[in-house]
Amino acid sequence: MKSIYILLCLLALPFLGMGQFTIRGEVVDPSHKPLEFANALLYAADTSTFLQGAVVDAHGQFTLTAMDAGNYLLEISMLGFAPVHRPIRIQDAPVDLGTIQLLSDEALLETVTVIAKKPLFERQADRTVVNIREALTASGGTALEMLEKSPGMLVDRVGNNLSLMGKSIVVAVNGKRVRLEDDALLQYLASISNENIERIELIDNPPASFDAQGAGGVINIILRENEEEGTNGNLSLFAGYGERPKFGGNFNIYFRRGRWNLYADLSSTNDWTQQDYSLQKHLFDEGQAIYTDQYGDRPAYIANHSARIGADLSISRRIRFSTYATLSKRIWAMDALATTQYEQPVAGATEEFLASNESNQTEHYMTSNNLSIQLSETQHLSFDYDYLNYKIENPTSYVLDRLGPVGDTVELGRFSSGK
């Protein structure tokens, strides 16, 4: 019984001690009026990694959440104003930054020609638009990672749940709803590379065209398309190193001539992550005090590979046919070791090791076909045929060993699960 209890403690450790710290502030213009629609972006101070963003509301207020104590960098920006960068140090309490004033960018106003760049988060009447194509911070990431950093979005990877402003949502790609179970839907979003996305629309008041009955919002992912005649393409590569390396790339090719538009793209990301934890506890088991010192090493490998091919045909001015197929695969694999050192009055000092091997692989194949007929300026007829096939494999195994006071090692049990 004691070993099972220790095992459960070890399995729960990665989810313990995770704190959240709120960062609040108010943004005003030179006349001290609320600067609605300004962007508030939070970065890690040491790596400049983009962590989360918010859009300033009508009262000039914004709220961000930091997952851990530490050093951060806040950027407040809006077109026509000089951006403000402010370092933030979080210790053990929420942070209230008070009032932050943006000043007019005189250099920008005095120039004859102005080249406008879209903000990362753009608030419109019924939606918030995430302009991924404009964001250098999105390189190498996925749609799911970008949603985690977007205002109003809550991504619960443990519970396989997505919500917008606290409401349930549906997901659409290029305006067409993706019908997947919650766990498969998150895996699908994690397989879409940011390099293939033009923008993401977070719609909190969805129109009827999205078939979102019963849902409070829609996430509409708009994939990149080619508007130029002829053949063109691009290749992008990236590499980085934090505690462990990451690299990947994306290749697109397009052909447009007359009524035809053909396209294909390939993308791949490979990321080696590292998670360490430690915890000291004082437990009581059957009346005996147990002093524990627990620590673990959880290195993981995450890969996303996807391919897409499609065609659009303008049959006439009012009739259009489009078809595309996508294939994606996501791999998450981890070999972890958790160590527990505990001391009891009778048994003395002992040490237990929990070795775990877990793999989560998801494959999606989807094809979508659409025939669109514009009957009039206000009437539209559409025929759709979609096919989806997905497979999830999640084998997991645990081995629990104990090292006694005299150095003898005993295997306490093996546990495995899978789906």
Coordinates of C-alpha atoms in Angstrom, one line a residue:
M1 CA 0.0 0.0 0.0
K2 CA 2.8 2.4 0.9
S3 CA 4.5 1.8 -2.5
I4 CA 1.3 2.5 -4.4
Y5 CA 0.9 5.7 -2.4
I6 CA 4.4 6.8 -3.2
L7 CA 3.8 6.0 -6.9
L8 CA 0.7 8.1 -7.0
C9 CA 2.6 11.0 -5.4
L10 CA 5.3 10.7 -8.0
L11 CA 2.8 10.7 -10.9
A12 CA 1.1 13.8 -9.5
L13 CA 4.3 15.8 -9.0
P14 CA 4.5 17.5 -12.4
F15 CA 1.1 19.1 -11.7
L16 CA 1.9 20.3 -8.2
G17 CA 3.3 23.6 -7.2
M18 CA 2.3 25.3 -10.5
G19 CA 1.4 28.9 -9.6
Q20 CA -0.1 31.6 -11.6
F21 CA 0.6 35.3 -11.2
T22 CA -1.6 38.0 -12.6
I23 CA -0.2 41.1 -14.3
R24 CA -2.5 44.1 -14.6
G25 CA -2.2 47.5 -16.1
E26 CA -3.9 50.5 -17.7
V27 CA -2.9 52.0 -21.1
V28 CA -3.6 55.6 -22.0
D29 CA -2.7 58.0 -24.8
P30 CA -1.0 61.4 -24.3
S31 CA -4.3 63.0 -23.3
H32 CA -4.8 60.2 -20.7
K33 CA -7.7 58.6 -22.5
P34 CA -8.0 54.8 -22.6
L35 CA -6.0 53.4 -25.6
E36 CA -8.4 50.6 -26.6
F37 CA -7.1 47.8 -28.9
A38 CA -3.5 48.3 -28.0
N39 CA -1.5 45.1 -27.7
A40 CA 0.0 43.9 -24.4
L41 CA 2.6 41.2 -25.1
L42 CA 4.5 39.3 -22.4
Y43 CA 8.0 37.8 -23.1
A44 CA 10.5 35.7 -21.1
A45 CA 13.3 38.1 -20.2
D46 CA 16.1 35.6 -20.7
T47 CA 15.1 34.1 -24.1
S48 CA 12.7 36.7 -25.5
T49 CA 10.2 33.9 -26.0
F50 CA 6.6 35.2 -26.6
L51 CA 4.4 33.8 -23.8
Q52 CA 1.0 35.5 -23.9
G53 CA -0.8 38.5 -25.3
A54 CA -3.9 40.6 -24.6
V55 CA -5.9 43.3 -26.2
V56 CA -6.5 46.4 -24.1
D57 CA -10.2 46.9 -23.5
A58 CA -12.5 50.0 -23.7
H59 CA -11.5 51.0 -20.2
G60 CA -7.7 50.8 -21.1
Q61 CA -7.3 47.7 -18.9
F62 CA -5.4 44.5 -19.7
T63 CA -4.6 41.4 -17.8
L64 CA -1.9 38.8 -18.4
T65 CA -1.0 35.6 -16.6
A66 CA 2.6 34.4 -15.8
M67 CA 2.9 30.7 -14.9
D68 CA 6.0 31.1 -12.7
A69 CA 7.9 33.6 -10.7
G70 CA 10.8 35.2 -12.5
N71 CA 11.8 37.9 -14.9
Y72 CA 9.7 39.0 -17.8
L73 CA 9.5 41.7 -20.4
L74 CA 6.3 43.5 -21.2
E75 CA 5.7 45.3 -24.6
I76 CA 2.8 47.7 -25.1
S77 CA 2.3 48.8 -28.7
M78 CA -0.2 50.4 -31.1
L79 CA 0.1 51.8 -34.6
G80 CA 0.9 55.5 -34.5
F81 CA 2.5 55.3 -31.0
A82 CA 6.0 54.6 -29.8
P83 CA 6.0 51.1 -28.1
V84 CA 6.8 50.9 -24.4
H85 CA 9.0 48.1 -23.0
R86 CA 9.0 47.4 -19.3
P87 CA 10.9 44.8 -17.4
I88 CA 8.8 42.9 -14.7
R89 CA 10.1 40.8 -11.8
I90 CA 7.5 38.5 -10.2
Q91 CA 8.3 37.0 -6.8
D92 CA 5.3 35.8 -4.9
A93 CA 2.4 38.2 -5.6
P94 CA 0.4 39.6 -8.5
V95 CA 1.8 42.7 -10.2
D96 CA -0.2 45.9 -10.8
L97 CA 1.7 48.2 -13.2
G98 CA -0.6 51.1 -12.8
T99 CA -1.0 53.5 -15.7
I100 CA 1.2 53.2 -18.8
Q101 CA 1.2 56.1 -21.2
L102 CA 2.0 55.7 -24.9
L103 CA 3.4 58.7 -26.7
S104 CA 2.7 59.6 -30.3
D105 CA 5.5 58.4 -32.7
E106 CA 6.5 61.7 -34.1
A107 CA 9.0 60.1 -36.5
L108 CA 6.3 58.1 -38.0
L109 CA 3.9 61.0 -38.2
E110 CA 6.4 63.2 -40.0
T111 CA 7.2 60.7 -42.7
V112 CA 5.5 61.1 -46.1
T113 CA 5.1 57.4 -46.8
V114 CA 3.8 55.1 -44.0
I115 CA 4.1 51.3 -44.3
A116 CA 1.6 49.9 -41.8
K117 CA 2.2 46.6 -40.1
K118 CA -0.7 44.8 -38.7
P119 CA -0.6 44.2 -34.9
L120 CA -0.3 40.6 -33.6
F121 CA -3.8 40.9 -32.0
E122 CA -6.4 43.0 -33.9
R123 CA -9.8 43.6 -32.4
Q124 CA -12.7 43.8 -34.8
A125 CA -16.5 44.2 -34.2
D126 CA -17.3 40.5 -33.6
R127 CA -13.8 38.9 -33.4
T128 CA -10.2 39.1 -32.4
V129 CA -7.8 38.4 -35.3
V130 CA -4.4 36.9 -34.6
N131 CA -2.2 38.0 -37.5
I132 CA 0.3 35.1 -37.4
R133 CA 1.9 36.0 -40.8
E134 CA 3.0 39.3 -39.3
A135 CA 4.5 37.7 -36.1
L136 CA 8.1 36.7 -35.9
T137 CA 7.3 35.2 -32.5
A138 CA 5.1 32.5 -34.2
S139 CA 8.0 30.9 -36.2
G140 CA 8.4 27.3 -35.4
G141 CA 5.2 27.0 -33.4
T142 CA 1.8 25.4 -33.9
A143 CA -1.8 26.6 -34.0
L144 CA -2.4 25.2 -30.5
E145 CA 0.6 27.0 -29.0
M146 CA -0.5 30.2 -30.5
L147 CA -4.0 29.8 -29.1
E148 CA -2.6 29.3 -25.7
K149 CA -1.0 32.8 -25.9
S150 CA -4.1 34.5 -27.4
P151 CA -6.5 36.8 -25.4
G152 CA -9.6 35.2 -24.1
M153 CA -8.5 31.6 -24.9
L154 CA -8.2 28.8 -22.4
V155 CA -6.4 25.6 -23.5
D156 CA -6.7 22.7 -21.0
R157 CA -4.3 20.0 -22.3
V158 CA -5.0 17.8 -19.3
G159 CA -8.8 17.9 -19.7
N160 CA -8.6 18.2 -23.5
N161 CA -10.8 21.3 -23.5
L162 CA -10.8 24.6 -25.4
S163 CA -12.9 27.6 -24.4
L164 CA -13.2 31.3 -25.6
M165 CA -14.2 33.8 -22.9
G166 CA -15.3 30.8 -20.8
K167 CA -17.6 29.5 -23.5
S168 CA -17.4 26.2 -25.4
I169 CA -16.2 26.6 -29.0
V170 CA -16.0 24.9 -32.4
V171 CA -13.0 24.9 -34.7
A172 CA -13.1 25.7 -38.4
V173 CA -10.4 25.7 -41.1
N174 CA -11.0 28.2 -43.9
G175 CA -14.6 28.6 -42.7
K176 CA -15.4 24.9 -42.6
R177 CA -16.0 23.2 -39.3
V178 CA -13.6 20.4 -38.2
R179 CA -15.6 17.6 -36.5
L180 CA -13.3 15.8 -34.1
E181 CA -13.5 14.6 -30.5
D182 CA -11.9 16.9 -28.0
D183 CA -8.6 15.0 -27.5
A184 CA -8.2 14.4 -31.3
L185 CA -9.0 18.1 -31.9
L186 CA -6.2 19.3 -29.7
Q187 CA -3.8 16.9 -31.4
Y188 CA -4.9 18.2 -34.8
L189 CA -4.3 21.8 -33.8
A190 CA -0.9 20.8 -32.5
S191 CA 0.0 19.4 -35.9
I192 CA -0.8 22.7 -37.9
S193 CA 2.4 24.6 -38.4
N194 CA 2.2 28.4 -37.9
E195 CA 4.1 28.8 -41.2
N196 CA 1.0 27.5 -43.1
I197 CA -1.4 29.9 -41.3
E198 CA -2.4 33.4 -42.5
R199 CA -4.4 34.3 -39.4
I200 CA -6.6 32.9 -36.7
E201 CA -10.0 34.5 -36.0
L202 CA -11.4 34.2 -32.5
I203 CA -15.1 34.8 -33.0
D204 CA -17.2 35.3 -29.8
N205 CA -20.4 35.9 -31.7
P206 CA -20.3 33.5 -34.6
P207 CA -22.6 33.9 -37.7
A208 CA -24.9 31.0 -38.8
S209 CA -22.5 30.1 -41.7
F210 CA -20.2 28.3 -39.2
D211 CA -22.8 25.8 -38.1
A212 CA -21.9 26.5 -34.4
Q213 CA -25.2 25.8 -32.8
G214 CA -24.8 25.2 -29.1
A215 CA -21.3 26.7 -29.0
G216 CA -20.4 30.1 -27.6
G217 CA -17.6 30.8 -30.1
V218 CA -15.6 29.8 -33.2
I219 CA -11.9 29.5 -33.8
N220 CA -11.5 30.0 -37.6
I221 CA -8.0 29.1 -38.9
I222 CA -7.3 30.8 -42.3
L223 CA -4.5 29.0 -44.2
R224 CA -2.2 30.8 -46.5
E225 CA -3.0 31.0 -50.2
N226 CA -1.3 32.3 -53.3
E227 CA -2.6 35.3 -55.2
E228 CA 0.1 35.6 -57.8
E229 CA 0.0 34.2 -61.4
G230 CA 2.5 31.6 -62.4
T231 CA 4.7 29.3 -60.3
N232 CA 6.2 30.4 -57.0
G233 CA 7.2 29.0 -53.6
N234 CA 9.2 29.5 -50.5
L235 CA 11.4 27.6 -48.2
S236 CA 12.0 28.6 -44.5
L237 CA 14.2 26.9 -41.9
F238 CA 14.6 27.6 -38.3
A239 CA 16.8 26.3 -35.4
G240 CA 17.1 27.2 -31.8
Y241 CA 18.5 26.1 -28.5
G242 CA 17.2 26.6 -25.0
E243 CA 17.9 23.8 -22.5
R244 CA 17.8 21.5 -25.5
P245 CA 17.7 22.0 -29.3
K246 CA 14.8 22.5 -31.7
F247 CA 14.7 22.8 -35.5
G248 CA 12.3 22.6 -38.4
G249 CA 11.3 24.0 -41.7
N250 CA 8.5 24.6 -44.1
F251 CA 8.2 24.4 -47.9
N252 CA 5.4 25.8 -50.1
I253 CA 4.9 25.7 -53.8
Y254 CA 2.0 27.3 -55.8
F255 CA 0.8 27.4 -59.4
R256 CA -1.9 29.7 -60.6
R257 CA -2.9 30.2 -64.2
G258 CA -6.3 31.2 -65.6
R259 CA -9.0 29.3 -63.8
W260 CA -6.6 26.9 -62.0
N261 CA -4.9 27.3 -58.6
L262 CA -2.7 24.4 -57.4
Y263 CA -0.7 24.3 -54.2
A264 CA 1.3 22.0 -51.9
D265 CA 3.2 22.4 -48.7
L266 CA 5.3 20.4 -46.3
S267 CA 6.3 21.3 -42.7
S268 CA 8.2 19.7 -39.9
T269 CA 9.2 20.8 -36.4
N270 CA 11.3 18.9 -33.9
D271 CA 11.6 20.1 -30.3
W272 CA 13.5 18.5 -27.4
T273 CA 12.2 19.9 -24.1
Q274 CA 13.3 19.5 -20.5
Q275 CA 11.3 19.6 -17.3
D276 CA 12.8 19.1 -13.8
Y277 CA 11.1 19.3 -10.5
S278 CA 11.9 18.8 -6.8
L279 CA 9.7 18.7 -3.7
Q280 CA 10.3 18.2 0.0
K281 CA 7.3 16.8 2.0
H282 CA 6.5 15.6 5.5
L283 CA 3.9 12.8 5.4
F284 CA 2.2 10.5 7.9
D285 CA 1.4 6.9 6.9
E286 CA -0.2 4.6 9.5
G287 CA 0.9 6.9 12.3
Q288 CA 4.5 7.0 11.2
A289 CA 6.3 10.2 10.0
I290 CA 7.9 10.0 6.6
Y291 CA 10.3 12.7 5.5
T292 CA 10.5 12.7 1.7
D293 CA 12.8 14.4 -0.8
Q294 CA 11.5 14.0 -4.3
Y295 CA 13.0 15.1 -7.6
G296 CA 12.7 14.1 -11.2
D297 CA 14.0 14.4 -14.7
R298 CA 11.4 14.5 -17.5
P299 CA 13.0 15.1 -21.0
A300 CA 10.6 14.9 -23.9
Y301 CA 10.7 14.9 -27.7
I302 CA 7.9 16.6 -29.6
A303 CA 7.6 16.4 -33.4
N304 CA 5.0 17.7 -35.8
H305 CA 5.0 16.7 -39.5
S306 CA 2.3 17.7 -42.0
A307 CA 1.7 17.7 -45.7
R308 CA -1.1 19.4 -47.7
I309 CA -2.0 19.3 -51.4
G310 CA -5.0 21.0 -53.1
A311 CA -6.6 22.6 -56.1
D312 CA -9.2 25.3 -56.9
L313 CA -11.0 25.6 -60.2
S314 CA -13.2 28.5 -61.2
I315 CA -15.7 26.7 -63.5
S316 CA -17.5 30.0 -64.2
R317 CA -17.9 33.4 -62.7
R318 CA -20.4 32.0 -60.2
I319 CA -19.3 28.4 -59.8
R320 CA -16.2 27.2 -58.0
F321 CA -14.8 23.8 -57.1
S322 CA -12.1 23.2 -54.5
T323 CA -10.5 20.1 -53.1
Y324 CA -7.6 19.4 -50.8
A325 CA -6.1 16.6 -48.7
T326 CA -3.9 16.9 -45.6
L327 CA -1.8 14.3 -43.7
S328 CA -0.3 15.1 -40.3
K329 CA 1.5 13.2 -37.6
R330 CA 2.4 14.3 -34.1
I331 CA 4.9 12.5 -31.8
W332 CA 5.4 13.1 -28.1
A333 CA 7.8 10.7 -26.4
M334 CA 9.4 10.8 -23.0
D335 CA 11.7 8.6 -20.9
A336 CA 11.6 10.0 -17.3
L337 CA 13.1 9.1 -14.0
A338 CA 11.6 10.2 -10.7
T339 CA 13.5 9.6 -7.4
T340 CA 12.1 9.6 -3.9
Q341 CA 14.2 9.5 -0.8
Y342 CA 12.3 9.0 2.4
E343 CA 13.1 8.3 6.0
Q344 CA 11.0 6.5 8.6
P345 CA 11.7 6.0 12.3
V346 CA 11.6 2.2 12.0
A347 CA 12.6 1.3 8.5
G348 CA 15.3 4.0 8.2
A349 CA 16.3 5.7 5.0
T350 CA 15.2 4.2 1.7
E351 CA 15.2 5.3 -1.9
E352 CA 12.7 4.6 -4.6
F353 CA 13.0 5.1 -8.4
L354 CA 10.1 5.4 -10.8
A355 CA 11.2 4.9 -14.5
S356 CA 8.5 5.8 -17.0
N357 CA 8.3 5.5 -20.8
E358 CA 5.4 7.2 -22.5
S359 CA 4.6 7.8 -26.1
N360 CA 1.7 9.7 -27.7
Q361 CA 1.4 9.4 -31.5
T362 CA -1.4 10.9 -33.5
E363 CA -2.1 10.6 -37.2
H364 CA -4.7 12.5 -39.2
Y365 CA -5.8 12.1 -42.8
M366 CA -8.4 14.5 -44.1
T367 CA -9.8 15.4 -47.5
S368 CA -12.3 18.1 -48.2
N369 CA -14.3 18.8 -51.3
N370 CA -16.5 21.8 -52.0
L371 CA -18.7 23.0 -54.9
S372 CA -19.9 26.6 -54.4
I373 CA -22.6 28.3 -56.5
Q374 CA -23.3 32.0 -56.2
L375 CA -27.0 32.2 -57.1
S376 CA -27.3 36.0 -56.4
E377 CA -25.7 38.7 -54.3
T378 CA -27.6 37.4 -51.2
Q379 CA -28.0 33.7 -52.1
H380 CA -25.3 31.1 -52.0
L381 CA -25.5 27.3 -52.5
S382 CA -22.7 25.0 -51.3
F383 CA -22.1 21.2 -51.5
D384 CA -19.5 19.7 -49.2
Y385 CA -18.0 16.2 -48.9
D386 CA -15.4 15.6 -46.2
Y387 CA -13.6 12.5 -45.0
L388 CA -11.5 12.2 -41.9
N389 CA -9.5 9.3 -40.5
Y390 CA -7.4 9.6 -37.4
K391 CA -5.5 7.2 -35.1
I392 CA -4.1 7.8 -31.6
E393 CA -1.6 5.5 -29.8
N394 CA -0.6 6.2 -26.2
P395 CA 1.3 3.3 -24.6
T396 CA 2.8 4.0 -21.2
S397 CA 4.9 1.9 -18.8
Y398 CA 6.2 2.4 -15.3
V399 CA 8.8 0.4 -13.3
L400 CA 9.1 1.1 -9.5
D401 CA 12.3 0.0 -7.7
R402 CA 13.4 0.4 -4.1
L403 CA 17.0 0.8 -2.8
G404 CA 17.3 -0.4 0.8
P405 CA 19.6 0.8 3.6
V406 CA 22.2 -1.9 2.8
G407 CA 22.2 -1.1 -0.9
D408 CA 19.9 -3.9 -2.1
T409 CA 17.5 -3.1 -5.0
V410 CA 14.0 -4.6 -5.1
E411 CA 11.6 -4.2 -7.9
L412 CA 8.2 -3.3 -6.4
G413 CA 6.1 -3.4 -9.5
R414 CA 5.5 -2.8 -13.1
F415 CA 2.6 -0.9 -14.5
S416 CA 1.4 -0.3 -18.0
S417 CA -1.4 1.3 -19.9
G418 CA -2.3 2.2 -23.4
K419 CA -4.9 3.2 -25.9

